[in-house]
mmCIF file of C-alpha atoms in Angstrom:
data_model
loop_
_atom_site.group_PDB
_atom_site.id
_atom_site.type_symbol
_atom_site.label_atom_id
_atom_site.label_comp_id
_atom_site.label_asym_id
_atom_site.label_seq_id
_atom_site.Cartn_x
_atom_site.Cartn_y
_atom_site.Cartn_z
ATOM 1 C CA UNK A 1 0.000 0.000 0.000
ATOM 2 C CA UNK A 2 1.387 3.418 -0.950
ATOM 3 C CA UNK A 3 1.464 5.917 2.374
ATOM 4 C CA UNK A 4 1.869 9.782 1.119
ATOM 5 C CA UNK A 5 2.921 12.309 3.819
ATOM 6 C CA UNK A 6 3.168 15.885 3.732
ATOM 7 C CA UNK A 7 5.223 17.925 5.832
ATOM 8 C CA UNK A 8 4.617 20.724 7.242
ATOM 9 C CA UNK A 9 0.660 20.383 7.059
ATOM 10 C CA UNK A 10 0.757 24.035 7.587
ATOM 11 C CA UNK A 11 2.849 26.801 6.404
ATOM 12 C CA UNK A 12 2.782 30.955 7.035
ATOM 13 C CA UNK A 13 5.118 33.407 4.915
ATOM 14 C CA UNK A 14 5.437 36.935 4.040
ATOM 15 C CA UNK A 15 5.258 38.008 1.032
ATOM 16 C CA UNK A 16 8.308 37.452 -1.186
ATOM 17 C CA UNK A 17 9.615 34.285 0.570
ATOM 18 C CA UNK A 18 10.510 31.521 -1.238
ATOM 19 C CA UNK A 19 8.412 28.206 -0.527
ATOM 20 C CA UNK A 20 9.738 25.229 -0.043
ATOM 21 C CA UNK A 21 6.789 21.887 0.563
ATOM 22 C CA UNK A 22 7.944 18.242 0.950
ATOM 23 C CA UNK A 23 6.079 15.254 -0.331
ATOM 24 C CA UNK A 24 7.482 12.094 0.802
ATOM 25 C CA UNK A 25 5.655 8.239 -0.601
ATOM 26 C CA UNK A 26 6.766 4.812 1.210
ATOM 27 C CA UNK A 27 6.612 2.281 -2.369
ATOM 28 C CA UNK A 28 9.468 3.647 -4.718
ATOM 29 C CA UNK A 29 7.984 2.331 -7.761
ATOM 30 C CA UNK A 30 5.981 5.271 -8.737
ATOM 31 C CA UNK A 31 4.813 5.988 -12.257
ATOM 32 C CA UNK A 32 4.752 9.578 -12.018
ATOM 33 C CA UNK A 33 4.062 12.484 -9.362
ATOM 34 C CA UNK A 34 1.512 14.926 -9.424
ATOM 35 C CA UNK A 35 1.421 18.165 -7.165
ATOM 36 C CA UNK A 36 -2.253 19.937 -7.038
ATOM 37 C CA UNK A 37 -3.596 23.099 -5.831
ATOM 38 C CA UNK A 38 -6.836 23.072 -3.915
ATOM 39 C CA UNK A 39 -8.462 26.660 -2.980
ATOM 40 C CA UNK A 40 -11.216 26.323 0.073
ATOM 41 C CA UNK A 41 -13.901 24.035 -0.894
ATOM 42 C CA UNK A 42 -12.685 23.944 -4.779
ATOM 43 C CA UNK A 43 -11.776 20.919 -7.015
ATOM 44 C CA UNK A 44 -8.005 20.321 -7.681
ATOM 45 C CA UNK A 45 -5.664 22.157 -10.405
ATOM 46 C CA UNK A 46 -3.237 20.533 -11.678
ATOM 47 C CA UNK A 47 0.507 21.790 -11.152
ATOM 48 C CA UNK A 48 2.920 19.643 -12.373
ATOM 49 C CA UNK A 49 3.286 16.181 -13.482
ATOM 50 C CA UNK A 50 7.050 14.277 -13.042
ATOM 51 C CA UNK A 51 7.229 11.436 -15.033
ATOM 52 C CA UNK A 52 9.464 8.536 -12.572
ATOM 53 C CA UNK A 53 11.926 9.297 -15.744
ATOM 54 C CA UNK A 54 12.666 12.704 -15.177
ATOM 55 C CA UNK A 55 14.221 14.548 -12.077
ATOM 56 C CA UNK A 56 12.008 17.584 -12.332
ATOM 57 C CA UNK A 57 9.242 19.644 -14.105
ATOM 58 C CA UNK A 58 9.198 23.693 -14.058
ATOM 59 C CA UNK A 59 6.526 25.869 -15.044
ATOM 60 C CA UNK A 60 7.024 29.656 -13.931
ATOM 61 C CA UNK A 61 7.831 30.590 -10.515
ATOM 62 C CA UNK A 62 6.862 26.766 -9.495
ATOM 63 C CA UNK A 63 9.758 23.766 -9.663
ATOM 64 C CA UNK A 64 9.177 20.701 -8.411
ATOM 65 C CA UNK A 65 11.936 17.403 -8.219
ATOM 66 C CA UNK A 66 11.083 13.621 -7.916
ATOM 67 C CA UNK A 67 14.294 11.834 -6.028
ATOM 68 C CA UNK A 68 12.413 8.409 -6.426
ATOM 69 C CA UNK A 69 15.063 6.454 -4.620
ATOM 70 C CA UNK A 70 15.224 7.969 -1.319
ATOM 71 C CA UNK A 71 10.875 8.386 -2.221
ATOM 72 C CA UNK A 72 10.469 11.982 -1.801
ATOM 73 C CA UNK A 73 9.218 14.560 -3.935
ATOM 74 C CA UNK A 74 9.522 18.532 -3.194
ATOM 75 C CA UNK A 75 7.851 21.782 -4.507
ATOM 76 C CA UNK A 76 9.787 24.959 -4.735
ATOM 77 C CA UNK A 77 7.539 28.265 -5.185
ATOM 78 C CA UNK A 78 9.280 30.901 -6.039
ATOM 79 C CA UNK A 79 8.974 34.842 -4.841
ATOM 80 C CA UNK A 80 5.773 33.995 -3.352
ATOM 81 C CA UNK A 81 2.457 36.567 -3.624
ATOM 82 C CA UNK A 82 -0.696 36.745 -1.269
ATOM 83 C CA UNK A 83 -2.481 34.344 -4.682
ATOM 84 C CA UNK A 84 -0.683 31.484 -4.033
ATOM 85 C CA UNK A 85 -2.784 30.933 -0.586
ATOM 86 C CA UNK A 86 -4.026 27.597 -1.039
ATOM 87 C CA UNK A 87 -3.766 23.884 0.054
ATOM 88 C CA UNK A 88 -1.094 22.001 -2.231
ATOM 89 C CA UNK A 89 -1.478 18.242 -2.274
ATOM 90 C CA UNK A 90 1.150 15.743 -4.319
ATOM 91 C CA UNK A 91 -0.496 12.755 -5.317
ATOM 92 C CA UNK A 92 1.441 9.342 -6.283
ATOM 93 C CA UNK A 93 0.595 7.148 -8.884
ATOM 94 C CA UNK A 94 2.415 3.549 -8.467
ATOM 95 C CA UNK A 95 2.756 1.392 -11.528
ATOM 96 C CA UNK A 96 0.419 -1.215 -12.744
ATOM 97 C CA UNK A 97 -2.081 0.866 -10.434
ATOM 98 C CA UNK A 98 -4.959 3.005 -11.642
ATOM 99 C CA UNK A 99 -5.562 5.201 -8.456
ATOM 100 C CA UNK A 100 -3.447 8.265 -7.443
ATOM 101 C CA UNK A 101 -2.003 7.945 -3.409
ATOM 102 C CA UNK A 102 -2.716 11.597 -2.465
ATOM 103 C CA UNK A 103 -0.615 13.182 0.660
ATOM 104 C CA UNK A 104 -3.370 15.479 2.972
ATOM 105 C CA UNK A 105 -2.008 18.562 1.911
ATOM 106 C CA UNK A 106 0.173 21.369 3.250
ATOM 107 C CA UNK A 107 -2.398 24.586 3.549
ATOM 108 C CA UNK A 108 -0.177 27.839 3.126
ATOM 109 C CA UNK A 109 -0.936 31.582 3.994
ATOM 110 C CA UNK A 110 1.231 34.097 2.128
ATOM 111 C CA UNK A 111 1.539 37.408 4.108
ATOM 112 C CA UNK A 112 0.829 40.762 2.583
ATOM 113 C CA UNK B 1 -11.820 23.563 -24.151
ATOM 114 C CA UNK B 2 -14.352 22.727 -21.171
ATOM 115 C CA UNK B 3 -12.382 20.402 -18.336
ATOM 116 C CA UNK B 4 -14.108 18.014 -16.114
ATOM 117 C CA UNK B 5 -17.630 19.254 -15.185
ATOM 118 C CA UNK B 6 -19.628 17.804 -12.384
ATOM 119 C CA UNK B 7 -23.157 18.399 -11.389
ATOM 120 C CA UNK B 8 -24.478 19.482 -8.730
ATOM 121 C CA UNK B 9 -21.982 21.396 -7.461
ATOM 122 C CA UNK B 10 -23.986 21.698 -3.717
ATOM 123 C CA UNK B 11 -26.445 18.404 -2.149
ATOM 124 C CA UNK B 12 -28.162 17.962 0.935
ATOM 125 C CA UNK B 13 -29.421 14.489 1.680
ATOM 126 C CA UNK B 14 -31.190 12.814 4.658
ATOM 127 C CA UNK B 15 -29.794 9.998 5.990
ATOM 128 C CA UNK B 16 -31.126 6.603 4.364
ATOM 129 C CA UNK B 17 -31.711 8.510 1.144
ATOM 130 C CA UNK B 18 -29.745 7.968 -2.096
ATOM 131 C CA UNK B 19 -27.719 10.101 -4.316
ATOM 132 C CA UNK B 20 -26.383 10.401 -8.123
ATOM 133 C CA UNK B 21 -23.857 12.311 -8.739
ATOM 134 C CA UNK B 22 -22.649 13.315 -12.030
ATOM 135 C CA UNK B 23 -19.566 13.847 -14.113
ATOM 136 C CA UNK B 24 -18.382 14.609 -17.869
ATOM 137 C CA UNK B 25 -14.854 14.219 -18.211
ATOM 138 C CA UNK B 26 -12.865 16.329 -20.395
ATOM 139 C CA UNK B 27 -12.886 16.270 -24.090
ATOM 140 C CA UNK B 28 -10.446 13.194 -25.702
ATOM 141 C CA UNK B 29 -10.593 11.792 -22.285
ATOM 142 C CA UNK B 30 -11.985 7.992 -22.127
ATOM 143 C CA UNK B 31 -11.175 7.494 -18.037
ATOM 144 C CA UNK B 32 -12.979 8.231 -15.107
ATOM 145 C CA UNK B 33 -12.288 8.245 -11.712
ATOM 146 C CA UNK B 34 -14.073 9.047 -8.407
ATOM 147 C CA UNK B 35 -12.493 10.283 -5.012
ATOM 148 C CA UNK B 36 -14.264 11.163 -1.891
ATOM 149 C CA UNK B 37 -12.573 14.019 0.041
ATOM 150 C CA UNK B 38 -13.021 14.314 3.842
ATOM 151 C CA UNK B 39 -12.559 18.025 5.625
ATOM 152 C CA UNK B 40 -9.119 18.302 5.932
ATOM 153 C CA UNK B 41 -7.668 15.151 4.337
ATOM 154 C CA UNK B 42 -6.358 14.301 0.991
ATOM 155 C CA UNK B 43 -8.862 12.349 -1.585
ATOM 156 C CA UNK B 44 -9.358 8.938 -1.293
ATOM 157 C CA UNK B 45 -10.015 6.568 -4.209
ATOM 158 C CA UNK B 46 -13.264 5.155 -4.659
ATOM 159 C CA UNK B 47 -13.267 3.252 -8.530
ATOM 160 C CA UNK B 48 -11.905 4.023 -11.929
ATOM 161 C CA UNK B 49 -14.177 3.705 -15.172
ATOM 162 C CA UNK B 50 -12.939 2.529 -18.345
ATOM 163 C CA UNK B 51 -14.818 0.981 -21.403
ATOM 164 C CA UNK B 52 -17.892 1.225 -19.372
ATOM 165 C CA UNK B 53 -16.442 -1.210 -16.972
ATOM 166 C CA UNK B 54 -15.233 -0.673 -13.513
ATOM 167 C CA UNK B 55 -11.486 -1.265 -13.353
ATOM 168 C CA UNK B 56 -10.540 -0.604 -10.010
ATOM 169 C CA UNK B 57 -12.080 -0.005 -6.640
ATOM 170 C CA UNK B 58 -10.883 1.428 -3.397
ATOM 171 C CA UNK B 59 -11.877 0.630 -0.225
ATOM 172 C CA UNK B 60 -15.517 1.568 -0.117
ATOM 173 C CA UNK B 61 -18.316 -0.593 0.399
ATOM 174 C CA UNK B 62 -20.656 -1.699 -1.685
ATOM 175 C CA UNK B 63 -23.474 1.067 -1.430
ATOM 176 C CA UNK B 64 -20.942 2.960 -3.566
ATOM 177 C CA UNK B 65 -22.032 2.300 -6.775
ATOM 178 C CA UNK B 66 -21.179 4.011 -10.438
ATOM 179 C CA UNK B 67 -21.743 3.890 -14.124
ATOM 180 C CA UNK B 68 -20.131 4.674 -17.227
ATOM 181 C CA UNK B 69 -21.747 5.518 -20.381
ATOM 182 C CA UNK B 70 -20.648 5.459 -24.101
ATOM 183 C CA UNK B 71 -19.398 9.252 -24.147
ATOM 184 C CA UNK B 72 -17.619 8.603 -21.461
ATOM 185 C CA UNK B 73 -19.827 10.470 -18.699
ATOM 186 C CA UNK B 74 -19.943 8.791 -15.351
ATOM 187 C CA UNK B 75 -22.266 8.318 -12.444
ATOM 188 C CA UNK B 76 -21.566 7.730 -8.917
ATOM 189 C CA UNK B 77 -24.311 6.185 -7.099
ATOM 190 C CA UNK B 78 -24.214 6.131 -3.180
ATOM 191 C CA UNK B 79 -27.294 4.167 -1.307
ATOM 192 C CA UNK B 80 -28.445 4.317 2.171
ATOM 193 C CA UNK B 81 -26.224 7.195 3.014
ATOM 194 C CA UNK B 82 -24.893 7.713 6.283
ATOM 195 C CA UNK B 83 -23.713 10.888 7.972
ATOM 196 C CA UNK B 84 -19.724 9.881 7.326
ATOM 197 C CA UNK B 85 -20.363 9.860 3.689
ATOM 198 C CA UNK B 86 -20.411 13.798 4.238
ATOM 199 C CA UNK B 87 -17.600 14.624 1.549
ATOM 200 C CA UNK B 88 -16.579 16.693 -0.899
ATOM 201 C CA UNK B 89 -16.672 14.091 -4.245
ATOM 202 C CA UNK B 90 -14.433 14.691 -6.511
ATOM 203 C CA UNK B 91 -13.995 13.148 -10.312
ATOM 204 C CA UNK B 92 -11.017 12.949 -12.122
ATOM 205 C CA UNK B 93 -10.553 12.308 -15.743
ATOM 206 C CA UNK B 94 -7.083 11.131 -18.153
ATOM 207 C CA UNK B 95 -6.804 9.901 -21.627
ATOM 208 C CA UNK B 96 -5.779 6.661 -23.213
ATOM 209 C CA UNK B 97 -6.875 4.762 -20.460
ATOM 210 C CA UNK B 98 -3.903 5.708 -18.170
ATOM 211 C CA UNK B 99 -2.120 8.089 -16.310
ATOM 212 C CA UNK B 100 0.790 8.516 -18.395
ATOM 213 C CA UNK B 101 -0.612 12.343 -18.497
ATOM 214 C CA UNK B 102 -1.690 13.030 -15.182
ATOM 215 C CA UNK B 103 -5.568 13.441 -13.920
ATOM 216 C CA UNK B 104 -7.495 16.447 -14.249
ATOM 217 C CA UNK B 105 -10.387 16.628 -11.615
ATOM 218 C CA UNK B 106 -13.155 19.054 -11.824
ATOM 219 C CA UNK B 107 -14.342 21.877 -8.959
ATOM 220 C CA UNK B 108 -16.972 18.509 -6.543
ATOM 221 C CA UNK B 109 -19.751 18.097 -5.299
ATOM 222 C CA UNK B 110 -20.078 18.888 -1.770
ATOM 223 C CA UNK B 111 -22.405 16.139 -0.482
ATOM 224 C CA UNK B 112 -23.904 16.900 3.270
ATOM 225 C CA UNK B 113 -26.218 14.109 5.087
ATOM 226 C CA UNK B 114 -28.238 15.365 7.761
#
């Protein structure tokens, strides 16, 4: 059984600071990573998508790496703004399996 | 390009009653999936649909029931509800019958049982 943990499961910054959230999954032999976004009571957005191939995805200020060995995954915001309040979730996918193993979420507050 | 859309997006259900929810998955998706989402936790698999067929199920019992139709639309069906099946229910949707290209979910529907 895949176990997804998320740590810190809470997170406060001011304005500008770089974010740093950790994603770590027990089974190794992921497919690929997801990492969503979740406002209050909203669906999910998709973030990014690692394939188990690849070491890391970027799309604008957001990077996130896959170290699949050691089973951790991390997402890097950078030069963060008061809109990027939310609840981020990463969400494992293991191979042969159909159903993503999701983390509960680190909630962070960005400071005006 | 419309994503996943689910309907409705608010439901308030007595306990013992029944509830469908709905969900269209996004366009040149064929896969559906359905996650429950408890305040405060991360989504929990409930079954995947693919070909009409259900391909795999989480651990939910058996009053959790779904359907998928030939343009892909699904239907979650939940009998005798009880007050834990309070939830935000979330579907998810991918193409090709995999996840080489991730899921995309739509915005729920936040189920209360009073």
């Amino acid at each position: 059984k895949q176990e997804v943990t998320q740590i810190p499961a809470a997170l406060s910054v001011p304005e500008g600071e770089n974010l740093v959230l950790n994603c770590s999954f027990t089974d190794s032999a992921i497919y690929n990573l997801q990492w969503f976004r979740q406002d209050p009571g909203k669906g999910l957005t998709s973030l990014l998508l690692i394939q188990s191939s690849q070491r890391e995805q970027t799309s604008g200020r957001l990077n996130a790496s896959l170290d699949k060995s050691s089973g951790r995954s991390t997402l890097y915001i950078a030069a963060s703004q008061p809109g990027d309040s939310a609840t981020y979730l990463c969400a494992a996918l293991r191979s042969n399996d159909y159903k993503l193993s999701f983390g509960a979420g680190t909630t962070v507050t960005v400071r005006a | 390009d419309a994503g996943v859309t689910q309907s409705p997006t608010h439901l308030i259900k007595t306990r013992g009653q029944q509830v469908t929810l709905r969900c269209s998955p996004k366009s040149g998706h064929d896969t559906v999936s359905w996650y429950q989402q408890a305040l405060g936790q991360g989504p929990q698999f409930i079954f995947q649909y693919y070909e009409e067929e259900e391909r795999q199920r989480g651990n939910f019992p058996d009053r959790f029931s779904g359907h998928q139709y030939p343009n892909y639309s699904s239907e979650l069906n939940v009998n005798a509800l009880l007050l834990g099946d309070s939830a935000l229910y979330l579907c998810a949707s991918s193409p090709s019958g995999t996840g080489d290209y991730g899921y995309t979910f739509g915005s729920g529907t936040r189920l209360t049982v009073v």
